[in-house]
CSV table of C-alpha atoms and ligand atoms in Angstrom, one decimal:
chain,number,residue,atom,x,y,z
A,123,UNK,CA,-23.3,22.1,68.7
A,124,UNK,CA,-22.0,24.3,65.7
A,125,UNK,CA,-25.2,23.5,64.3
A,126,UNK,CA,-27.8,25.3,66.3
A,127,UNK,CA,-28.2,28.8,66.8
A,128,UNK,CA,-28.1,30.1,70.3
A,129,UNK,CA,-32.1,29.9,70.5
A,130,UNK,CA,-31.8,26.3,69.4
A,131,UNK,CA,-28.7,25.3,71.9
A,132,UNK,CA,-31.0,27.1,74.8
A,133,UNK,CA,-33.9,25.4,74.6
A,134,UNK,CA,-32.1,21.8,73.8
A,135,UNK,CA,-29.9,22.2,76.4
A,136,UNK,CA,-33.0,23.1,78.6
A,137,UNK,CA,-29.9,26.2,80.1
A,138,UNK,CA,-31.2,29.3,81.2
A,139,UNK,CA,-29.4,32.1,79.6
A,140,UNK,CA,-29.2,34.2,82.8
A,141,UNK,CA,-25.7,33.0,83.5
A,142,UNK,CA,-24.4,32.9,79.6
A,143,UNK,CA,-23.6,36.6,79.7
A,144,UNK,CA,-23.4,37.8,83.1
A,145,UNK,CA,-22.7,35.1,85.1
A,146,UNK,CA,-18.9,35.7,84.0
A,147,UNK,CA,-17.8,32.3,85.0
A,148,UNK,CA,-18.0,30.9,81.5
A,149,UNK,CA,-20.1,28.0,83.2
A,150,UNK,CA,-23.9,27.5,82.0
A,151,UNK,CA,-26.2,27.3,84.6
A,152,UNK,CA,-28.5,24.7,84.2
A,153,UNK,CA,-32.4,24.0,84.8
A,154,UNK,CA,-31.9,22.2,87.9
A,155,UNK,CA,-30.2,24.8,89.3
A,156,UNK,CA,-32.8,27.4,88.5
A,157,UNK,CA,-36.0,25.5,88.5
A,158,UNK,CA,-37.1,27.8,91.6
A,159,UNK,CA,-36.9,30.8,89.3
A,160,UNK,CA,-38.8,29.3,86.5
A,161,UNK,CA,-42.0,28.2,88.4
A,162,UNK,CA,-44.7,30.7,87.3
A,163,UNK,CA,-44.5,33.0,90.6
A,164,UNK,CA,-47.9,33.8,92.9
A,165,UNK,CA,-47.8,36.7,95.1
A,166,UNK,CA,-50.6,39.1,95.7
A,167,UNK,CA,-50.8,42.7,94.5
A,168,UNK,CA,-50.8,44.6,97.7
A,169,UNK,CA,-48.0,42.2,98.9
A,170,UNK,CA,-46.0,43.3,95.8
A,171,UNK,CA,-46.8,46.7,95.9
A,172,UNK,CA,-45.3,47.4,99.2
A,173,UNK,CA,-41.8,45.0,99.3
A,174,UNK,CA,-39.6,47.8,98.1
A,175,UNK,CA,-37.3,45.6,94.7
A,176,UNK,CA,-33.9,46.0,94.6
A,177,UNK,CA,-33.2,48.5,91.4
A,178,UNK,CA,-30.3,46.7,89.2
A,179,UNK,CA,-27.5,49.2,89.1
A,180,UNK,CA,-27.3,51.5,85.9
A,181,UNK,CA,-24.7,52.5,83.5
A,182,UNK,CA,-23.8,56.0,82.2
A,183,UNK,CA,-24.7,58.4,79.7
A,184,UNK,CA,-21.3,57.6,78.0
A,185,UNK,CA,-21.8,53.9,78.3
A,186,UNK,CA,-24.3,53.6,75.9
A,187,UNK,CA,-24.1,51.3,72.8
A,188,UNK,CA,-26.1,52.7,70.1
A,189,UNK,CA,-24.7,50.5,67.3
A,190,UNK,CA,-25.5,47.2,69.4
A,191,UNK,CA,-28.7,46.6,70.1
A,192,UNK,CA,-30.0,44.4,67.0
A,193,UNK,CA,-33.4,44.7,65.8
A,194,UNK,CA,-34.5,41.5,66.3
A,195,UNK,CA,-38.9,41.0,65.2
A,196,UNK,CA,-40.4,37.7,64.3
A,197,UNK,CA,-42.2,38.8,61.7
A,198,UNK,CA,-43.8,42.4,60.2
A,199,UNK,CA,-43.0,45.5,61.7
A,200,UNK,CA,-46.8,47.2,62.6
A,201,UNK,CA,-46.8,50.9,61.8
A,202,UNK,CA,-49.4,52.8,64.6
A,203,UNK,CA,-50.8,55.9,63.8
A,204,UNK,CA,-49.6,58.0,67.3
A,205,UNK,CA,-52.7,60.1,66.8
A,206,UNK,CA,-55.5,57.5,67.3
A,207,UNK,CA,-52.5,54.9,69.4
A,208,UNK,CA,-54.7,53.2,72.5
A,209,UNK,CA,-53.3,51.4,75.3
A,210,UNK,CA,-55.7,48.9,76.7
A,211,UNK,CA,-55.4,48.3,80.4
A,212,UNK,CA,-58.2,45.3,81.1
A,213,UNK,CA,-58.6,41.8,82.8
A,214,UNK,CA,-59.1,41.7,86.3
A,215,UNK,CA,-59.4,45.5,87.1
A,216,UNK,CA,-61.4,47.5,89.2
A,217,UNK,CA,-60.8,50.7,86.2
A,218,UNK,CA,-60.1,49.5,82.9
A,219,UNK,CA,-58.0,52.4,80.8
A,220,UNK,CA,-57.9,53.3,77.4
A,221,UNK,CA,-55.1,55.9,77.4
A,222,UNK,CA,-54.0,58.4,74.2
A,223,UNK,CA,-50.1,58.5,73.5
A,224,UNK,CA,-50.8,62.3,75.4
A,225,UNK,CA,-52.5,60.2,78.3
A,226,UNK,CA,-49.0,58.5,78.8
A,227,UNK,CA,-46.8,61.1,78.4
A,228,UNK,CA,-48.0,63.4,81.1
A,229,UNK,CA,-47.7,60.7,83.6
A,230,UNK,CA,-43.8,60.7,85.2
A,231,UNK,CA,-40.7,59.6,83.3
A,232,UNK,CA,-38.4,57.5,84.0
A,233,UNK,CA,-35.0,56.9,82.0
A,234,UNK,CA,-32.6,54.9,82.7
A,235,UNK,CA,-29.5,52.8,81.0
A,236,UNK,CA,-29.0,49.3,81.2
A,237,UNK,CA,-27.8,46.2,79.3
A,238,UNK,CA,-30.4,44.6,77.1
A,239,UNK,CA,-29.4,41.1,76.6
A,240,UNK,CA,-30.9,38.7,73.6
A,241,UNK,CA,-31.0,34.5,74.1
A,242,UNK,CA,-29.2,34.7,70.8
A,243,UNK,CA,-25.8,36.0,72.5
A,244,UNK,CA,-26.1,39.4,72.3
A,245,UNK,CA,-26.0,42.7,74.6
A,246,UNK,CA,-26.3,46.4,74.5
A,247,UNK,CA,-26.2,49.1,77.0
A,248,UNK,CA,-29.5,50.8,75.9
A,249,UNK,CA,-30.9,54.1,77.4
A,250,UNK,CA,-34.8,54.0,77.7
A,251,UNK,CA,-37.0,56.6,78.4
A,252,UNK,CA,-40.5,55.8,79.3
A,253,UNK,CA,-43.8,55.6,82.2
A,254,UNK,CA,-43.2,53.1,85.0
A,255,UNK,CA,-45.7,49.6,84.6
A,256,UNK,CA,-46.5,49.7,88.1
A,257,UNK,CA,-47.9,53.6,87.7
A,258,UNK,CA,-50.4,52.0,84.5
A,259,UNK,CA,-50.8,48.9,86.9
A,260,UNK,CA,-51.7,51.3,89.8
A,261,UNK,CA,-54.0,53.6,87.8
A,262,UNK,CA,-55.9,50.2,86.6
A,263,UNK,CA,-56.5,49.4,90.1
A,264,UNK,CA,-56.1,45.9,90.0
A,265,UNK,CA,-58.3,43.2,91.8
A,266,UNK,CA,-56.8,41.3,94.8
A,267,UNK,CA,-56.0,38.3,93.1
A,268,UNK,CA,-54.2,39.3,90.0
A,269,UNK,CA,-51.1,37.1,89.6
A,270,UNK,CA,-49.9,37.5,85.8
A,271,UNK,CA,-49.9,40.1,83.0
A,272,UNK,CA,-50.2,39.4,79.5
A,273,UNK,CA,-49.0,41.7,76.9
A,274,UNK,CA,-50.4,41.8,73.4
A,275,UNK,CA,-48.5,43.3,70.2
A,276,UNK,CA,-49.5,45.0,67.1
A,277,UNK,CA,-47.4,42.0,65.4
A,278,UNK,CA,-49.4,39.3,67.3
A,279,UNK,CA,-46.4,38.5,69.7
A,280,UNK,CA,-47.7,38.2,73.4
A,281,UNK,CA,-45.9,37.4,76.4
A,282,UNK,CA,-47.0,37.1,80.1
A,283,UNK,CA,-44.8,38.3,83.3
A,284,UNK,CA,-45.9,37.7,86.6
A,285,UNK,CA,-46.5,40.8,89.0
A,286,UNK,CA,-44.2,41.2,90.9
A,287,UNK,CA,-41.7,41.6,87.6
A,288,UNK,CA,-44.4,44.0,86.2
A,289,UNK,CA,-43.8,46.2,89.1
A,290,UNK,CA,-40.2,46.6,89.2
A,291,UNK,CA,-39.4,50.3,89.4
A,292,UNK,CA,-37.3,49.9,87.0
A,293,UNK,CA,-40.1,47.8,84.1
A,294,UNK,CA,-40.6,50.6,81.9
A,295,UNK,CA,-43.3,51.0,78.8
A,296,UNK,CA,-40.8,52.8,77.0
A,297,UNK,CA,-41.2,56.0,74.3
A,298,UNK,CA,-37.8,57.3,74.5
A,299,UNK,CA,-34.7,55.4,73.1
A,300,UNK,CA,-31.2,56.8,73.4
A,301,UNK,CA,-32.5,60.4,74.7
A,302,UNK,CA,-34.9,60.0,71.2
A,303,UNK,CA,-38.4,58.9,70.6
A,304,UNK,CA,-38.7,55.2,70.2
A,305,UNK,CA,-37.4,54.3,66.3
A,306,UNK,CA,-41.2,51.8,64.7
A,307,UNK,CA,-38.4,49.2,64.5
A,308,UNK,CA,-37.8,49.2,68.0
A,309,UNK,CA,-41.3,49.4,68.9
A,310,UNK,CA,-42.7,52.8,68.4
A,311,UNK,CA,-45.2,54.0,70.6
A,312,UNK,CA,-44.9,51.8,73.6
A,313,UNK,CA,-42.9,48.8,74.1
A,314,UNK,CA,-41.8,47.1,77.4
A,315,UNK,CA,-38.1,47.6,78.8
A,316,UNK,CA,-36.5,46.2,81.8
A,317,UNK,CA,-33.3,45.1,83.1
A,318,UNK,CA,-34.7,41.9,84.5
A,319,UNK,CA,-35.8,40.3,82.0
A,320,UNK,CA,-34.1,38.7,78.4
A,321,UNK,CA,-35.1,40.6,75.2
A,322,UNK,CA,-37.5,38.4,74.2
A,323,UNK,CA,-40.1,39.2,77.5
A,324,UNK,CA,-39.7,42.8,76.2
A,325,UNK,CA,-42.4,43.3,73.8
A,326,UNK,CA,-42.5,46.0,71.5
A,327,UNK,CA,-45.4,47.8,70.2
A,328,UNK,CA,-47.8,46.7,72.9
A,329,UNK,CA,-51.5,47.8,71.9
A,330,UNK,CA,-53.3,45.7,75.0
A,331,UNK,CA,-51.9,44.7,79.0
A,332,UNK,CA,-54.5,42.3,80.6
A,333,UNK,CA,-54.3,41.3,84.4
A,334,UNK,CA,-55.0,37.6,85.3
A,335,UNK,CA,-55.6,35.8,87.6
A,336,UNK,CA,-53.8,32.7,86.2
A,337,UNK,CA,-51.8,31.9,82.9
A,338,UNK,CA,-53.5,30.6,80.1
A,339,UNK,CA,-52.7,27.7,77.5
A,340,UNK,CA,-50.1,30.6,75.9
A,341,UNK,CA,-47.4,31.8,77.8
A,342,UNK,CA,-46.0,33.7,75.3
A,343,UNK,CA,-44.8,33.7,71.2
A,344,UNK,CA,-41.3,31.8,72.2
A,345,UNK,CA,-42.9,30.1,75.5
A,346,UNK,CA,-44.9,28.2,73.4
A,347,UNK,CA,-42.1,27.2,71.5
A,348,UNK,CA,-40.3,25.8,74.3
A,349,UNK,CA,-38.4,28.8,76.1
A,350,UNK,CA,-38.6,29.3,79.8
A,351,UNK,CA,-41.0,32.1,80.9
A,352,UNK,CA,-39.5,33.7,83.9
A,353,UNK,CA,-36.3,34.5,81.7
A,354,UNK,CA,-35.0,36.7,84.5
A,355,UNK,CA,-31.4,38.4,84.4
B,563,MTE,N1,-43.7,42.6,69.4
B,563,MTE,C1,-42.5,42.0,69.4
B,563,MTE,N2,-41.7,42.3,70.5
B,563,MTE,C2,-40.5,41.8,70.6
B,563,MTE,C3,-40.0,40.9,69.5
B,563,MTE,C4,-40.8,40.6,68.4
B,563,MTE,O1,-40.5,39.9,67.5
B,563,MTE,N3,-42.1,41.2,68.4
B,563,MTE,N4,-38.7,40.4,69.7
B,563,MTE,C5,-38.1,40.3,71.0
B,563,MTE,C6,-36.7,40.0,71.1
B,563,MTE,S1,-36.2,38.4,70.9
B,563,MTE,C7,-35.8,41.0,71.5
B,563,MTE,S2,-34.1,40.6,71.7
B,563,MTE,C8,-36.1,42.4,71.5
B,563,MTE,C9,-35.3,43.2,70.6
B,563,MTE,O2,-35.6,44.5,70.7
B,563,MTE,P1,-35.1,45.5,69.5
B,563,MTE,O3,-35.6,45.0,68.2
B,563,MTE,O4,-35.6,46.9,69.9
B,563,MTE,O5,-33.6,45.5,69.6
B,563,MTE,O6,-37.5,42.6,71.3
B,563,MTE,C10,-38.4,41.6,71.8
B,563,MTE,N5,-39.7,42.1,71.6
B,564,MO,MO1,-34.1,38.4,71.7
């Protein structure tokens, strides 16, 4: 066991990491036990839109870790020009969007601590600042039978979420770290942040959001490489 990293002993041990850090029993939960959660989800937009989600609980101002959250990128670290940034909004929408870094910011902002928590054993208590997904989602106007969203990177990493995760009051696209603008190693302009999903689902400088219908081939840079997709906390 001493041999594998934490990435390696997840995806062996076939574990979801949900229970690793805040389960607080010290007992892994394994796949059997969440095989419900893992099954790629399929509920309906307007059904979605209208469930009121439970918001996780949040910690404090003075809570925050700044030294513990560990920049953690695949590969290259893109540098976007904020002045001529996009965000695509496409796929199966009734209003594709192309919105300016000045588009985003004049919509509402939300803030809001939580614990960020990495398959590779680590956690901080992070604050983001940032517009509400289900606000882009809404503006998009979304056809009835979207199911998933994919998110595409400036670094070629994509993941896909389904819906209802997407519109979690509290999934963010986040432009604010720690009461700052985001740091370009963290993501700068726009990255995704939420307290119900690992680290991994949280994509950082996100350039493109596309609403399916279904998932394709690719779930996702680590999916494909053998890590469970709903990853929730
Ligand atoms: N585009 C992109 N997003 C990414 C990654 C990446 O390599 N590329 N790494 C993920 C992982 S594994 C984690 S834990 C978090 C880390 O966020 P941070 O670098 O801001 O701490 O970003 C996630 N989002
Ligand atoms: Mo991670």
């Amino acid at each position: 066991m001493q041999n594998f990293s934490r990435r390696e002993f997840l995806k062996i041990a076939g574990v979801s990491s949900s229970g690793l850090i805040l389960g607080g029993c010290g007992v892994p939960i394994f796949a059997d036990m969440v095989g419900a959660a893992t099954e790629p989800l399929n509920q309906k937009f307007e059904e979605l839109l209208f469930q009121p989600e439970k918001p996780v609980p949040e910690f404090a101002v003075s809570q925050i870790e700044p030294n513990q959250l560990i920049v953690n990128t695949f590969g290259f670290t893109p540098v976007l020009d904020p002045a001529t940034f996009r965000l695509i909004i496409d796929g199966e929408v009734n209003q594709p969007l192309s919105l300016s870094l000045n588009d985003i910011y004049k919509l509402p902002l939300t803030s809001m601590v939580i614990r960020h928590v990495c398959v590779e054993g680590w956690a901080a208590i992070v604050q983001w600042g940032g517009v509400r997904l289900r606000d882009l989602i809404q503006l998009a106007q979304p056809k009835p039978d979207v199911r998933y969203v994919y998110f595409q990177s400036a670094d070629r990493y994509s993941e896909s979420w389904d819906l209802r995760s997407c519109l979690h009051p509290q999934t963010l696209m986040a432009y604010q770290k720690n009461g700052e603008p985001l740091p370009i190693q963290n993501g700068a302009p726009l990255r995704v942040a939420s307290p119900i999903k690992l680290g991994y689902k949280q994509s950082k400088w996100v350039t493109r959001i596309t609403l399916v219908n279904q998932l394709g081939r690719s779930r996702g840079y680590w999916e494909d490489q053998g890590y469970e997709w709903f990853a929730g906390l």
